[in-house]
């Protein structure tokens, strides 16, 4: 999958944004609306060789900001942006904003929709010692030893 966009992925990190905790009247709860850099900072806490699921990431963010939950839509969008930005930074010889590759779904599958694609995510995971296989009806890539 191509990494090309009109705006660079790094520009989409939007350091000017601030996270917000807002009322969620449907659930009578509070909801964290994170920023790309807040999501990246939480990903940086995931140690090399470890994995995290999007739901666990959202739970950690909500706790960190004192909210009941974290917005799944914006978190998903920001993970996509982080993947593209990290790859741009790596290509430029810089340290990536966050290890997006450590995020896998609850069954260990890699995200096929992120800008760099699952093959690139698998490369990073293999370097960290994970074993990857093709699985499922669509033969998607999955971490065998995920324990996520």
Short mmCIF file of C-alpha atoms in Angstrom, two decimals:
data_model
loop_
_atom_site.label_atom_id
_atom_site.label_comp_id
_atom_site.label_asym_id
_atom_site.label_seq_id
_atom_site.Cartn_x
_atom_site.Cartn_y
_atom_site.Cartn_z
CA UNK A 1 0.00 0.00 0.00
CA UNK A 2 1.37 3.44 -0.88
CA UNK A 3 2.37 5.94 1.77
CA UNK A 4 1.67 8.98 -0.40
CA UNK A 5 -0.70 11.69 0.75
CA UNK A 6 -1.00 15.39 -0.05
CA UNK A 7 0.00 16.22 3.51
CA UNK A 8 2.89 14.34 5.03
CA UNK A 9 2.04 11.84 7.74
CA UNK A 10 4.29 13.70 10.17
CA UNK A 11 2.30 16.92 9.56
CA UNK A 12 -0.87 15.01 10.43
CA UNK A 13 0.48 14.41 13.95
CA UNK A 14 -0.79 17.91 14.77
CA UNK A 15 1.24 18.82 17.88
CA UNK A 16 -1.09 21.80 18.39
CA UNK A 17 -4.00 19.54 19.37
CA UNK A 18 -4.92 18.96 23.02
CA UNK A 19 -6.73 15.88 24.35
CA UNK A 20 -10.24 16.44 25.68
CA UNK A 21 -12.39 14.58 28.17
CA UNK A 22 -16.01 15.15 27.19
CA UNK A 23 -19.39 14.00 28.48
CA UNK A 24 -20.88 11.01 26.68
CA UNK A 25 -24.62 11.46 27.35
CA UNK A 26 -25.57 8.15 25.72
CA UNK A 27 -23.55 6.24 28.28
CA UNK A 28 -23.68 8.76 31.12
CA UNK A 29 -19.91 8.63 31.21
CA UNK A 30 -16.85 10.59 30.18
CA UNK A 31 -14.98 9.98 26.95
CA UNK A 32 -11.37 10.84 26.16
CA UNK A 33 -10.81 12.26 22.70
CA UNK A 34 -7.04 11.76 22.39
CA UNK A 35 -4.56 13.31 19.99
CA UNK A 36 -2.10 11.49 17.73
CA UNK A 37 0.80 12.39 20.03
CA UNK A 38 -1.06 11.21 23.15
CA UNK A 39 -1.66 7.85 21.45
CA UNK A 40 2.00 7.76 20.37
CA UNK A 41 3.19 8.45 23.93
CA UNK A 42 1.11 5.56 25.25
CA UNK A 43 2.47 3.27 22.53
CA UNK A 44 5.99 4.19 23.60
CA UNK A 45 5.19 2.62 26.97
CA UNK A 46 4.70 -0.78 25.31
CA UNK A 47 8.04 -2.51 25.70
CA UNK A 48 9.93 -4.09 22.83
CA UNK A 49 8.71 -7.64 22.22
CA UNK A 50 5.31 -6.92 23.79
CA UNK A 51 2.00 -6.30 22.05
CA UNK A 52 -1.18 -4.39 22.80
CA UNK A 53 -4.69 -4.47 21.38
CA UNK A 54 -6.59 -1.33 20.41
CA UNK A 55 -9.09 -1.91 23.24
CA UNK A 56 -6.32 -2.30 25.84
CA UNK A 57 -4.66 0.84 24.48
CA UNK A 58 -7.94 2.76 24.82
CA UNK A 59 -8.41 1.48 28.38
CA UNK A 60 -4.92 2.62 29.35
CA UNK A 61 -5.50 6.05 27.82
CA UNK A 62 -8.84 6.46 29.60
CA UNK A 63 -7.26 5.59 32.97
CA UNK A 64 -4.36 7.95 32.34
CA UNK A 65 -6.72 10.87 31.67
CA UNK A 66 -9.37 9.97 34.27
CA UNK A 67 -12.06 9.18 31.71
CA UNK A 68 -14.47 6.25 31.60
CA UNK A 69 -13.54 5.38 28.00
CA UNK A 70 -11.52 6.53 24.99
CA UNK A 71 -13.07 7.30 21.62
CA UNK A 72 -12.48 4.25 19.42
CA UNK A 73 -12.97 6.16 16.15
CA UNK A 74 -10.34 8.83 16.76
CA UNK A 75 -7.94 6.31 18.31
CA UNK A 76 -8.20 4.16 15.17
CA UNK A 77 -7.65 7.14 12.90
CA UNK A 78 -4.65 8.25 14.95
CA UNK A 79 -3.10 4.77 14.88
CA UNK A 80 -3.30 4.92 11.08
CA UNK A 81 -1.61 8.34 11.09
CA UNK A 82 1.06 7.12 13.51
CA UNK A 83 1.87 4.18 11.25
CA UNK A 84 2.38 6.46 8.26
CA UNK A 85 4.35 9.03 10.27
CA UNK A 86 6.61 6.40 11.84
CA UNK A 87 7.47 4.97 8.42
CA UNK A 88 8.18 8.46 7.05
CA UNK A 89 10.48 9.12 9.98
CA UNK A 90 12.28 5.78 9.59
CA UNK A 91 12.83 6.44 5.87
CA UNK A 92 14.35 9.82 6.81
CA UNK A 93 16.72 8.10 9.26
CA UNK A 94 14.89 9.48 12.30
CA UNK A 95 13.43 7.78 15.35
CA UNK A 96 9.74 6.90 14.86
CA UNK A 97 7.09 8.75 16.84
CA UNK A 98 5.86 5.46 18.27
CA UNK A 99 5.97 1.70 17.70
CA UNK A 100 2.64 1.35 15.88
CA UNK A 101 3.61 -2.19 14.89
CA UNK A 102 3.02 -3.43 18.45
CA UNK A 103 -0.75 -2.98 18.03
CA UNK A 104 -2.57 -6.14 16.92
CA UNK A 105 -6.20 -7.14 17.22
CA UNK A 106 -7.50 -9.46 19.94
CA UNK A 107 -6.67 -12.53 17.82
CA UNK A 108 -3.19 -11.29 16.93
CA UNK A 109 -4.01 -10.17 13.37
CA UNK A 110 -2.08 -7.28 11.84
CA UNK A 111 -3.97 -4.29 10.49
CA UNK A 112 -4.29 -4.54 6.72
CA UNK A 113 -5.56 -0.95 6.38
CA UNK A 114 -2.67 0.98 7.89
CA UNK A 115 -0.60 2.96 5.41
CA UNK A 116 2.58 0.83 5.51
CA UNK A 117 0.61 -2.40 5.16
CA UNK A 118 0.75 -5.63 7.16
CA UNK A 119 3.97 -6.88 5.54
CA UNK A 120 5.89 -3.87 6.88
CA UNK A 121 4.31 -4.26 10.31
CA UNK A 122 5.34 -7.93 10.24
CA UNK A 123 8.95 -6.95 9.47
CA UNK A 124 9.08 -4.83 12.60
CA UNK A 125 7.51 -7.56 14.72
CA UNK A 126 9.90 -10.22 13.43
CA UNK A 127 12.81 -7.97 14.41
CA UNK A 128 11.38 -7.92 17.92
CA UNK A 129 11.27 -11.72 18.03
CA UNK A 130 7.68 -12.48 17.07
CA UNK A 131 6.68 -15.28 14.73
CA UNK A 132 4.17 -14.35 12.01
CA UNK A 133 1.92 -16.66 9.98
CA UNK A 134 -0.83 -16.39 7.40
CA UNK A 135 -4.16 -17.42 8.88
CA UNK A 136 -7.90 -17.16 8.49
CA UNK A 137 -10.10 -17.30 5.42
CA UNK A 138 -8.44 -14.21 3.94
CA UNK A 139 -4.93 -15.49 4.80
CA UNK A 140 -4.20 -12.35 6.81
CA UNK A 141 -0.97 -12.00 8.76
CA UNK A 142 -1.14 -12.93 12.44
CA UNK A 143 1.34 -12.99 15.30
CA UNK A 144 1.58 -16.61 16.47
CA UNK A 145 2.97 -15.89 19.94
CA UNK A 146 0.85 -12.79 20.54
CA UNK A 147 -0.54 -13.19 24.05
CA UNK A 148 -2.09 -9.75 23.53
#
